[in-house]
Short mmCIF file of C-alpha atoms and ligand atoms in Angstrom, two decimals:
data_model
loop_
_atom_site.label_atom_id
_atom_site.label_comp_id
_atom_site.label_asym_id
_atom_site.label_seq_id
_atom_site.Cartn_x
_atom_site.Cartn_y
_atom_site.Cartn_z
CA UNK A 1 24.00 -1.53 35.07
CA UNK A 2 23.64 -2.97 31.54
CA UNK A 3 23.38 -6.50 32.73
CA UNK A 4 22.15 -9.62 30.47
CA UNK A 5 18.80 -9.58 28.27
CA UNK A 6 17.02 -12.29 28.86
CA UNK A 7 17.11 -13.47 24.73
CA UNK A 8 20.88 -14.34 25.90
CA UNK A 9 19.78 -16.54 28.84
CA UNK A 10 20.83 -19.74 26.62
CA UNK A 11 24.69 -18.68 27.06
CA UNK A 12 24.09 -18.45 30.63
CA UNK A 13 23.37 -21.85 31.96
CA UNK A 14 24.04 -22.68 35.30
CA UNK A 15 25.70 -19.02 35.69
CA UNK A 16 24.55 -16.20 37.83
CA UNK A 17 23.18 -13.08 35.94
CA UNK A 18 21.33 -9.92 36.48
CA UNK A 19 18.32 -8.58 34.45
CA UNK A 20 16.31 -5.47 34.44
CA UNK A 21 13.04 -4.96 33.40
CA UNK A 22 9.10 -4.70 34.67
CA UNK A 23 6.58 -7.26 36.09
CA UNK A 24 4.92 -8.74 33.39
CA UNK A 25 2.77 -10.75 35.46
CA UNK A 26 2.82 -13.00 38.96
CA UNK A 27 2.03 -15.90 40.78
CA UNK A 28 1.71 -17.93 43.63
CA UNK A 29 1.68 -21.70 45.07
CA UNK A 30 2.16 -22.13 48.50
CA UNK A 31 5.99 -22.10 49.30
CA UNK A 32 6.76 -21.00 45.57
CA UNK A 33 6.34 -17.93 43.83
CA UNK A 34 6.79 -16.94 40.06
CA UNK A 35 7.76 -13.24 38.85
CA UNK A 36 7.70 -12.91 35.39
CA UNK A 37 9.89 -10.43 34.29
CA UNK A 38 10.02 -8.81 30.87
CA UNK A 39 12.73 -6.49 29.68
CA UNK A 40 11.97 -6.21 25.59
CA UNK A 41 13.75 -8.86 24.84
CA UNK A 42 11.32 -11.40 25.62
CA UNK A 43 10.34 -12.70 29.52
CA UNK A 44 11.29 -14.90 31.86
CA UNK A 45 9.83 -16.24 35.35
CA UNK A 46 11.71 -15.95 38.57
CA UNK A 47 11.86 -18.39 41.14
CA UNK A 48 10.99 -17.64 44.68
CA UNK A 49 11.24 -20.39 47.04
CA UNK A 50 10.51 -19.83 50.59
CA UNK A 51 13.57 -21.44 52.94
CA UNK A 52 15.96 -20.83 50.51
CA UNK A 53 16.07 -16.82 50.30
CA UNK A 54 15.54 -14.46 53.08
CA UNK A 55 11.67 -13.56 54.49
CA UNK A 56 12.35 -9.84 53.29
CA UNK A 57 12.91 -10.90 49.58
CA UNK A 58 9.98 -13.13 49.80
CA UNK A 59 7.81 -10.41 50.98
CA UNK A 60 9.10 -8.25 48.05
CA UNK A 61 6.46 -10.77 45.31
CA UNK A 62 4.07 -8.99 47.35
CA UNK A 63 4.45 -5.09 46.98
CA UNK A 64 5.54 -5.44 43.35
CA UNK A 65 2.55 -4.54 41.16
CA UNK A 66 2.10 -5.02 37.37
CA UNK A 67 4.64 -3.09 35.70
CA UNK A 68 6.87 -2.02 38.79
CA UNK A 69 10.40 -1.96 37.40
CA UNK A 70 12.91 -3.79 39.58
CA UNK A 71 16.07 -6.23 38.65
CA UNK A 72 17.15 -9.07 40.30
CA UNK A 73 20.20 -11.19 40.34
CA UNK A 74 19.93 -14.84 40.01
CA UNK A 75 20.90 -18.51 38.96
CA UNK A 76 19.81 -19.44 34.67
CA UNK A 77 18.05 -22.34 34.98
CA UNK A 78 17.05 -24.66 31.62
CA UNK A 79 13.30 -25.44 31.98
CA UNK A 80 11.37 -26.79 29.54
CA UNK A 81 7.98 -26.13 31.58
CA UNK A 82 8.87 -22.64 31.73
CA UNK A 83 8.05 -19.88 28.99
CA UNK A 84 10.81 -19.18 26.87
CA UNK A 85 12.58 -22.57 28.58
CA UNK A 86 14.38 -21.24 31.35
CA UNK A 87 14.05 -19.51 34.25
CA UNK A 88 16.38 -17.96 36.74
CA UNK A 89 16.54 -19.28 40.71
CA UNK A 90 16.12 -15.33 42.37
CA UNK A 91 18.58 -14.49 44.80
CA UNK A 92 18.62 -10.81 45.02
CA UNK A 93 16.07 -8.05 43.94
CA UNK A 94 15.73 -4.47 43.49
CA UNK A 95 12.50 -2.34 42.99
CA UNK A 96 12.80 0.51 40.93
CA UNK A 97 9.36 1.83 40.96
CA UNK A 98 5.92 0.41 42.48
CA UNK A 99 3.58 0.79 39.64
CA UNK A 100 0.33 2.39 40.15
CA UNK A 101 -2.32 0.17 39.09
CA UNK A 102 -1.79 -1.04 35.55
CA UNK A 103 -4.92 0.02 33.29
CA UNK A 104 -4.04 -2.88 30.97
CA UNK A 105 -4.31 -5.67 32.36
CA UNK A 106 -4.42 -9.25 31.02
CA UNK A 107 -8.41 -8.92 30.52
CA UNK A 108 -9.69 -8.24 26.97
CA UNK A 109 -10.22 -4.66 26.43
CA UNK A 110 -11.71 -2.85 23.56
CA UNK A 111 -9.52 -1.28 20.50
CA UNK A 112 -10.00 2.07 21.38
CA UNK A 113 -9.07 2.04 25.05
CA UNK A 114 -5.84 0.24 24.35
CA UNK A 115 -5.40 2.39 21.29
CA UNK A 116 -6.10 5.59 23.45
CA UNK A 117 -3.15 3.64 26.13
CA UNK A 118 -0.92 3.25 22.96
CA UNK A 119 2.33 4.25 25.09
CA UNK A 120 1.12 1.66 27.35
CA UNK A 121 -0.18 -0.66 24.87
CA UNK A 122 2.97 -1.07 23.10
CA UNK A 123 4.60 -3.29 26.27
CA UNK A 124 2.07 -6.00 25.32
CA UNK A 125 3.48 -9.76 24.21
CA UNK A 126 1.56 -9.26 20.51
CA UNK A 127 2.54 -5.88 19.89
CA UNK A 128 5.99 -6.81 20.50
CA UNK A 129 5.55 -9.54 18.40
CA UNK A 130 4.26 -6.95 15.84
CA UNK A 131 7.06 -4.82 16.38
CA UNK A 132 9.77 -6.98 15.96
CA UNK A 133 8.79 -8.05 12.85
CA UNK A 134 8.22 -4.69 11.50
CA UNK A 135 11.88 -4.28 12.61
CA UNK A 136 13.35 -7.23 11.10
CA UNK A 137 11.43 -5.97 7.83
CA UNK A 138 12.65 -2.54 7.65
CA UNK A 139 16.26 -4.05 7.98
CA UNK A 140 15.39 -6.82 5.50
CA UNK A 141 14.88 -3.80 3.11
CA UNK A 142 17.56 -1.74 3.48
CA UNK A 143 20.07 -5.11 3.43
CA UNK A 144 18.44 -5.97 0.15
CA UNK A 145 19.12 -2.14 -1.50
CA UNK A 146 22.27 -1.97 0.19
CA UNK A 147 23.91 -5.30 -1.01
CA UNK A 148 22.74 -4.69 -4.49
CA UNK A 149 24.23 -1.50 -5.05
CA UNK A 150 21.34 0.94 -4.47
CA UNK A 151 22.54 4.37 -2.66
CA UNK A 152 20.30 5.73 0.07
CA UNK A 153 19.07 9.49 -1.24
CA UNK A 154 16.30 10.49 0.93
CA UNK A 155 13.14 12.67 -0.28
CA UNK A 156 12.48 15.76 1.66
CA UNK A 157 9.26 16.28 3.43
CA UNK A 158 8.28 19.25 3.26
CA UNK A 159 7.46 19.62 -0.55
CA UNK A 160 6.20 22.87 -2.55
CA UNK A 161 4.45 20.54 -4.51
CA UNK A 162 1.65 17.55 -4.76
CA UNK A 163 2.91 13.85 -6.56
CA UNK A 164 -0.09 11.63 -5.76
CA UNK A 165 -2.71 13.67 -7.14
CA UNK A 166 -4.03 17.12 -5.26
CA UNK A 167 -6.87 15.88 -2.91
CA UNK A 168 -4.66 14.06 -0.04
CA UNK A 169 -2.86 16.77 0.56
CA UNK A 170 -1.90 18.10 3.93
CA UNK A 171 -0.60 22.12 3.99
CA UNK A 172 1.17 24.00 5.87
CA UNK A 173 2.58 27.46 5.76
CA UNK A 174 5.99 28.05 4.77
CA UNK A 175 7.48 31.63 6.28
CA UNK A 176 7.55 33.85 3.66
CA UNK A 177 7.20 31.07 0.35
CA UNK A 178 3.66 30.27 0.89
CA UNK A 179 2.87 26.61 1.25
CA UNK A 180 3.63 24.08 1.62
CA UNK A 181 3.00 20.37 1.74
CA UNK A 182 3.67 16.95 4.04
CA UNK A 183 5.64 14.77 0.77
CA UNK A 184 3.08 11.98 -0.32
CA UNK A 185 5.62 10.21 -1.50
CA UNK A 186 9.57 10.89 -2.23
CA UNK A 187 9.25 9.52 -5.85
CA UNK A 188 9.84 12.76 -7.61
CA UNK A 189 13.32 13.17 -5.88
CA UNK A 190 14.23 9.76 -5.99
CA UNK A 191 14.13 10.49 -9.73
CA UNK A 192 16.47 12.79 -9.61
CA UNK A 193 18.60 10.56 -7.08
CA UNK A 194 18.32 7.79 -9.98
CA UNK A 195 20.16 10.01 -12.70
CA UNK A 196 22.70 11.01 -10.53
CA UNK A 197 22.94 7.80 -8.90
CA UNK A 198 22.07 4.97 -10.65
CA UNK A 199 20.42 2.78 -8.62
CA UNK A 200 18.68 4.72 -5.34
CA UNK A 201 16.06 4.30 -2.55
CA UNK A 202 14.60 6.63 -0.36
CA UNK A 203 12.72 5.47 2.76
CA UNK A 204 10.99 7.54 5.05
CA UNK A 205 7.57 8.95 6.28
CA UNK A 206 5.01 9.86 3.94
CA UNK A 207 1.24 11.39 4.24
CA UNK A 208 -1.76 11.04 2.69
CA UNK A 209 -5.22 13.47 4.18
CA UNK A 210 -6.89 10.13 3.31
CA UNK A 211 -10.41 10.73 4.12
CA UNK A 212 -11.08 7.47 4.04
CA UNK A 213 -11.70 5.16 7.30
CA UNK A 214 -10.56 1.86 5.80
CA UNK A 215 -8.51 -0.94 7.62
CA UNK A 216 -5.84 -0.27 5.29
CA UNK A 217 -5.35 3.55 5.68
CA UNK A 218 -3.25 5.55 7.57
CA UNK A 219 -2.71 9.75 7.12
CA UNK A 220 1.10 8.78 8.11
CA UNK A 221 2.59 6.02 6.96
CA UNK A 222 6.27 4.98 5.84
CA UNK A 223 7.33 4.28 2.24
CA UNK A 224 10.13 2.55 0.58
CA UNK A 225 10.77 3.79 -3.03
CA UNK A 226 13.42 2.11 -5.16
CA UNK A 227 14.08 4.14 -8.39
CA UNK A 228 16.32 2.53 -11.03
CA UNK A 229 17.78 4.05 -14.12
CA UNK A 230 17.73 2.30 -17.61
CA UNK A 231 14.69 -0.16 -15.67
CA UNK A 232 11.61 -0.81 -18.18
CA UNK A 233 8.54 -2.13 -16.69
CA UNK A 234 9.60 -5.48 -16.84
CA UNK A 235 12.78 -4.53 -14.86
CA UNK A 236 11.04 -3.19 -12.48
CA UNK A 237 8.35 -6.11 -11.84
CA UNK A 238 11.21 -8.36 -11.70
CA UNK A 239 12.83 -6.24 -8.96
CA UNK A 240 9.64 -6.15 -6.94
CA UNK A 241 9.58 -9.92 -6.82
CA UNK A 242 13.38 -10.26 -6.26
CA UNK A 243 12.31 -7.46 -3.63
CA UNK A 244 9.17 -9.44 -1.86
CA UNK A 245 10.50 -12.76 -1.75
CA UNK A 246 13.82 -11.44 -0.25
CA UNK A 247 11.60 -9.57 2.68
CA UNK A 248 9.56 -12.43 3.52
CA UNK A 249 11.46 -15.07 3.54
CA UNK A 250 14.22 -13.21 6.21
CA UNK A 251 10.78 -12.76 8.37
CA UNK A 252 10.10 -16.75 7.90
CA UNK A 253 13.76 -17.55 8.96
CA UNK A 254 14.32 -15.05 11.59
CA UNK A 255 10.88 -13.95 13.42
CA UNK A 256 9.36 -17.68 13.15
CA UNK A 257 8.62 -17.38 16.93
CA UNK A 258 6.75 -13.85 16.50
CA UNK A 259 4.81 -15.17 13.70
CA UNK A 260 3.84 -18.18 15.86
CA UNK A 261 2.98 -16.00 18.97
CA UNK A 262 0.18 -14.29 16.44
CA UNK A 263 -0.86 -17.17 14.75
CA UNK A 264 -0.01 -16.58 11.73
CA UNK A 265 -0.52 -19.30 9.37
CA UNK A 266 2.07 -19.14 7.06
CA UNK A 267 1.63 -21.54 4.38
CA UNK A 268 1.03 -18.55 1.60
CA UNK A 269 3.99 -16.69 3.09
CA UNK A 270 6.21 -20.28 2.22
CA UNK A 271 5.32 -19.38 -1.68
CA UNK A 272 6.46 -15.81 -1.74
CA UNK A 273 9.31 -16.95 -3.83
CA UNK A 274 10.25 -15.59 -7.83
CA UNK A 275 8.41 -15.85 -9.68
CA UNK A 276 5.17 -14.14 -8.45
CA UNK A 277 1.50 -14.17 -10.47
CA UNK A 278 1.24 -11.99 -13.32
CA UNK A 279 -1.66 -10.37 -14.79
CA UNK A 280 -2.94 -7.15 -16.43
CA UNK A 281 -5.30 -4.66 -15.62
CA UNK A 282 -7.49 -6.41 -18.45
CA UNK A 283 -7.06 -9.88 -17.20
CA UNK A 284 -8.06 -8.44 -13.33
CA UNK A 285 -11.23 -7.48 -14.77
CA UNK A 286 -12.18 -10.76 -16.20
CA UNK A 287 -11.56 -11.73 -12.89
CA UNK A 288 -14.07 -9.44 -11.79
CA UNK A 289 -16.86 -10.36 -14.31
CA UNK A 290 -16.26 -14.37 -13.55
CA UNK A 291 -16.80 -13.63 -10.20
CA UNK A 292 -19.71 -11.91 -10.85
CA UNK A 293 -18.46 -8.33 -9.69
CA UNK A 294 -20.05 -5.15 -11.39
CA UNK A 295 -17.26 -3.60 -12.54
CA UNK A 296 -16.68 -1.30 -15.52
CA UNK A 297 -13.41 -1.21 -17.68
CA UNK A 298 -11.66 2.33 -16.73
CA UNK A 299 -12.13 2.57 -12.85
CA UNK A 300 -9.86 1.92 -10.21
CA UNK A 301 -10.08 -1.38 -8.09
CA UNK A 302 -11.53 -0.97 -4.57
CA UNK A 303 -10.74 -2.57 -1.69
CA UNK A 304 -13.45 -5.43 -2.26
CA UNK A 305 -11.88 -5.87 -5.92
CA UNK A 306 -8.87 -5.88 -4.78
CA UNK A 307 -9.83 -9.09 -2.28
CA UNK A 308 -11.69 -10.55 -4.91
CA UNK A 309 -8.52 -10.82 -7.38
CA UNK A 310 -6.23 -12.06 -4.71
CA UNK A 311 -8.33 -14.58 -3.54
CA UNK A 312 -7.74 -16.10 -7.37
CA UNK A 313 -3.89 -16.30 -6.31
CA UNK A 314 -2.13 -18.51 -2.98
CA UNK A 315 0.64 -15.46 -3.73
CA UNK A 316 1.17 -12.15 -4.19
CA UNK A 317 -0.03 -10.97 -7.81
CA UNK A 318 1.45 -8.20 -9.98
CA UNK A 319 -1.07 -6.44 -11.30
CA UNK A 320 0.51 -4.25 -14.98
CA UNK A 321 -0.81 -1.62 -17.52
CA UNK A 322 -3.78 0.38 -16.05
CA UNK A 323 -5.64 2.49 -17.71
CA UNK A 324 -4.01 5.79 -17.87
CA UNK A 325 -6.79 7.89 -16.81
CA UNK A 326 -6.79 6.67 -13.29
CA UNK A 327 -3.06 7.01 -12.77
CA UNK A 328 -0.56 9.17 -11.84
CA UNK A 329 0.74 12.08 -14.30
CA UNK A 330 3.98 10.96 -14.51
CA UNK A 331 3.21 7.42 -15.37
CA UNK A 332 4.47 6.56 -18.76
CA UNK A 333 2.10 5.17 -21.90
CA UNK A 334 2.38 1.75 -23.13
CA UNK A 335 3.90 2.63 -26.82
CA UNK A 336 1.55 -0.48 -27.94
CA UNK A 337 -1.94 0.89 -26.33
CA UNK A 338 -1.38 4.73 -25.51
CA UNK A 339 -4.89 4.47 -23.15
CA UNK A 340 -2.61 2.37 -20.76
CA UNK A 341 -0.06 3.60 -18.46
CA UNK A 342 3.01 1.10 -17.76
CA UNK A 343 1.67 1.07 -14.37
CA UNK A 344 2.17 -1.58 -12.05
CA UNK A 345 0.57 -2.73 -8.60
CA UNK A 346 1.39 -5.61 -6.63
CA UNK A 347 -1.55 -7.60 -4.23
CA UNK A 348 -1.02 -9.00 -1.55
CA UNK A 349 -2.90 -12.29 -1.09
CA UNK A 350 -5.61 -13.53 1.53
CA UNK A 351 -7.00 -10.04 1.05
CA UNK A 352 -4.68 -7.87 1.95
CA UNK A 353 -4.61 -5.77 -0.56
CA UNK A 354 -2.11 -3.47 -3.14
CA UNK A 355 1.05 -3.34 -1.19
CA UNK A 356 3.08 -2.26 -4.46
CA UNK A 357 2.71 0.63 -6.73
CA UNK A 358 5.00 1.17 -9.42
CA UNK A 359 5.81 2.40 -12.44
CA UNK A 360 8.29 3.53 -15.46
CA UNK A 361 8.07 7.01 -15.46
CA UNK A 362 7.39 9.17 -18.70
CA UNK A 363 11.06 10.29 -19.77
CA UNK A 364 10.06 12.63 -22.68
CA UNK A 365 10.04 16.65 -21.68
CA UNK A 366 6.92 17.29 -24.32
CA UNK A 367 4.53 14.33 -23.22
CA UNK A 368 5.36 15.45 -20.12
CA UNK A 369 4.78 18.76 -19.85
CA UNK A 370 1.50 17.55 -21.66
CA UNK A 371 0.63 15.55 -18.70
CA UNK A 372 1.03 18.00 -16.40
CA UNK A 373 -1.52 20.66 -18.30
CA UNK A 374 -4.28 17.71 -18.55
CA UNK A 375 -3.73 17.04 -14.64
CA UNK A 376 -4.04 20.76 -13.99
CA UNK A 377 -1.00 20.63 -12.09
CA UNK A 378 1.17 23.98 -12.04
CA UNK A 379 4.14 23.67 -14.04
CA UNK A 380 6.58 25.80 -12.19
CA UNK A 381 6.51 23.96 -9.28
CA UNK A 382 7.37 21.23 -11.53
CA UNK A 383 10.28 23.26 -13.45
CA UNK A 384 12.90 21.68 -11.25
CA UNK A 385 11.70 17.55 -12.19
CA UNK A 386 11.30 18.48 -15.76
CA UNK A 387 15.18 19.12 -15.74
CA UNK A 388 15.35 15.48 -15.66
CA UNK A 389 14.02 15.34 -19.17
CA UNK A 390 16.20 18.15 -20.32
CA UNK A 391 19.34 17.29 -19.11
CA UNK A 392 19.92 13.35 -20.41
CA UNK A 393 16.47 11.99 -19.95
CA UNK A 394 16.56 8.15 -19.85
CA UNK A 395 14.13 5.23 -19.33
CA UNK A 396 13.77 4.88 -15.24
CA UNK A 397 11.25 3.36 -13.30
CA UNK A 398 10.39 2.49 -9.29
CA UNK A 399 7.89 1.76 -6.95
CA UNK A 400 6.44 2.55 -3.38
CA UNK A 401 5.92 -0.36 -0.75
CA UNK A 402 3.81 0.80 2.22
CA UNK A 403 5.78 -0.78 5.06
CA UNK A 404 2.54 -0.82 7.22
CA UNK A 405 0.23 -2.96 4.71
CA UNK A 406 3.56 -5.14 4.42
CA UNK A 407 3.24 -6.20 8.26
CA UNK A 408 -0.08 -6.53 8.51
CA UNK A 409 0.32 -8.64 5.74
CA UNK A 410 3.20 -10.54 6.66
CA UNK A 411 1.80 -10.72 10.42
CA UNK A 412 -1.99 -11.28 9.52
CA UNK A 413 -3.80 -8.29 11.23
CA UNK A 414 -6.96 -7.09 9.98
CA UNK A 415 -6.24 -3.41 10.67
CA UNK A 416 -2.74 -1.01 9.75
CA UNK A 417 -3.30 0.18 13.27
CA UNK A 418 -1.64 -2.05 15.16
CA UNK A 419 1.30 -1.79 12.90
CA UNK A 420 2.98 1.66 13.69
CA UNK A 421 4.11 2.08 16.61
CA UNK A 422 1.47 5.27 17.07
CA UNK A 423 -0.61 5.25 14.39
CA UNK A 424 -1.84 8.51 12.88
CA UNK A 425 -5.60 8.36 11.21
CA UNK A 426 -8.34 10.43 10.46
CA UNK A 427 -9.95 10.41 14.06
CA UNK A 428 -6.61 9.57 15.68
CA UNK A 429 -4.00 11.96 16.31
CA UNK A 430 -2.88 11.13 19.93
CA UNK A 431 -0.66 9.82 21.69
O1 NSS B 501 0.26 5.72 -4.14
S1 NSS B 501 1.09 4.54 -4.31
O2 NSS B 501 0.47 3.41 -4.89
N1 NSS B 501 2.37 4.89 -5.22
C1 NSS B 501 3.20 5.94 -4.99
O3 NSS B 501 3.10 6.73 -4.07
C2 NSS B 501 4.38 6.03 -5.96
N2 NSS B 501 4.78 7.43 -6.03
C3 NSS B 501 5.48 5.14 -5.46
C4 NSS B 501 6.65 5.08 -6.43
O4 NSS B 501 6.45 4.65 -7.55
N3 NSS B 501 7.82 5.45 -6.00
O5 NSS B 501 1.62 4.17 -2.86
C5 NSS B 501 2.55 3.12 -2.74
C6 NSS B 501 2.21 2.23 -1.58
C7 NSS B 501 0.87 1.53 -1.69
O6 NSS B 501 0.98 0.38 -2.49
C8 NSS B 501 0.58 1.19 -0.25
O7 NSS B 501 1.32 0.06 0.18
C9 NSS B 501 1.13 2.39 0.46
O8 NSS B 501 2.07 3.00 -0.37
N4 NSS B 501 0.08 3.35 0.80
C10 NSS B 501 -0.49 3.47 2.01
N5 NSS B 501 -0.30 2.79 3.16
C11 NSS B 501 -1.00 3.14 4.24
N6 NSS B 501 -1.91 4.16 4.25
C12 NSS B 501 -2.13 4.87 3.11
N7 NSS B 501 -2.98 5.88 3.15
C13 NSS B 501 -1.42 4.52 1.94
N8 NSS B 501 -1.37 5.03 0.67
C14 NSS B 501 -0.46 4.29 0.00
#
């Protein structure tokens, strides 16, 4: 059965093949008729010619409905008329299934209908484009951590406790223990990867009850966190650039023809190269004020900052050394400012937004347990993590890259929705 995919059909000039797949779309001119077949690896018109194939396999173009699955068996053509630049001459065909009428059809239809037909949607030419390149991004990654000497030591997610701060928390009950909670992010155990490893990453799902209906939210989304012993800040910006240019220039070189079907202009994905802008949390604001943005020293940038910085920048910038107070409790102090944590965030330009966010992590066991009374945050649940500050506590540091803000990013969409395969958000749960 496994017969050739039609992103092979260049080693199969002038030789027979078969293909399987589903009607993608039709059509007809007088003695000639085109199917176009796609199979997920891309699509490819068949040739029907009447004369030159028997009146039963002509008729066939005619019951075969969008998306009926069928193969066929045929002569690879090079065409440079057709799409994809070759077709095959049909000489045989199967039908699997006659479709019932397709509800997508090649018509514009509204977000919510084709996000309510996500199973459906997903066959489409620009989700596929999406798709691939979230593939070729989430390989990118692990190549980069893997030929650098990272080891993969992946976060549980079901947690007994919060890391990203108590309010996004989604609970669950846990048999007999009580709760517990959907991981918001695997950094905490990554720590503990990082002394016994090294160098580590963890990559998996992560969940946020983000109340918030913003294009660049999701309640499930999936997280890379690299988590490096002996790394200062600095270290760690420089491996998020290292990190960034690596990822988007393998997307440049190997999904050019994605990024061309969703044209994407690419000319600030070219410059993704080390080394990135650099600013601090101080130097954002001035930002701010030039641009005439209220916008008071000691609060968090919102998503119109956010735009408003990276518009200043034609790449990403890394954003360093926050104000403490509106970061994380584990977040170390800059020795030469205590009010700022050696925090770091990384924008993405054309207004896409934080990406990025990093840290190095506080190493000493009496600052820390200090943080973790001011944050309110129970310390038993914590017991285990403060180990890592008893037992041969070192300087570390890592961040988080959402993987969903990456490809809309990297393919230019104005909403994370389209770039999950089912995408899980406040008012969206199904399919
Ligand atoms: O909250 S972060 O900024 N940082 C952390 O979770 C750290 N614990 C990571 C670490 O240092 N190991 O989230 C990191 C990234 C952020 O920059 C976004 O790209 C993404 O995770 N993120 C999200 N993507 C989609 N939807 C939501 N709700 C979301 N929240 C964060």
């Amino acid at each position: 059965m496994p017969g050739t995919h039609i992103e092979d059909l260049s080693q199969h000039v002038g030789g027979d093949v078969e293909l399987h797949g589903w009607l993608y779309n039709k059509r007809s001119s007088g003695k000639i008729r085109f199917l176009l077949l796609r199979d997920g690896t891309g699509v490819v018109q068949c040739v029907m010619m009447k004369g030159n194939i028997s009146e039963e396999l002509f008729a066939s173009f005619d019951q075969l409905t969008q998306e009926s699955s069928f193969s066929v068996k045929g002569k690879v053509r090079k065409d440079e008329r057709a799409p994809g630049g070759f077709e095959i001459e049909l000489s045989a065909l199967k039908i699997h299934q006659i479709a019932k009428e397709y509800p997508i059809t090649p018509k514009e239809h509204g977000v919510e209908f084709l996000a309510d037909r996500r199973h459906l949607w997903l066959r489409s030419a620009r989700q596929h484009a999406i798709m691939r390149v979230r593939h070729t991004i989430i390989k990118a990654i692990r190549d980069f951590f893997d030929g650098r000497g990272f080891t993969l030591v992946d976060s549980p997610i079901l947690t007994p406790n919060a890391v990203e701060g108590t309010t996004t928390l989604f609970e669950t009950e846990y048999f007999d223990l009580g709760k517990a909670y959907l991981t918001q992010s695997g950094q905490l155990y990554a720590e503990a990867g990082a002394m016994a490893f090294g160098k580590v990453y963890c990559f998996g799902p992560t969940f946020r009850a983000e109340k918030s209906k913003t294009r660049r939210h999701l309640s499930e989304f999936w997280m890379v966190e690299p988590e490096v012993a002996f790394n200062d800040l600095n270290d760690n910006i420089e491996l998020a650039e290292e990190f960034l240019e690596y990822i988007v220039q393998t997307v440049l070189k190997n999904r050019a023809e994605e990024l061309k079907n969703l044209e994407r202009n690419t000319t600030f994905l070219e410059n993704v190269k080390k080394p990135l802008a650099r600013i601090s949390y101080d130097e954002a604001v001035e930002i701010l004020k030039k641009k005439g943005v209220a916008f008071e020293w000691g609060n968090d940038f919102g998503g119109t900052d956010e735009t408003v910085i990276s518009e200043q920048f034609d790449r990403p910038v890394i954003v360093h050394r926050y104000p403490a107070k509106i970061k994380a409790f584990y977040m170390k102090r800059d020795p030469l400012n205590p009010e700022l944590a050696l925090a770091v965030d990384v924008l993405a330009p054309e207004g896409y937004g934080e990406i990025i966010g990093g840290s190095q992590r506080e190493d000493d066991l009496d600052v820390l347990l200090q943080r973790i009374a001011e944050h309110k945050l129970p310390q038993s649940a914590f017991e285990w993590y403060l180990d890592l500050r008893r037992f041969g506590s070192v300087p570390h540091s890592g961040f988080g890259l959402g993987i969903e803000r990456t490809v809309g990013w990297i393919c230019g969409l104005d909403h994370v929705r389209e770039t999950i395969p089912f995408p899980r958000m406040i008012y969206r749960l199904a399919p």
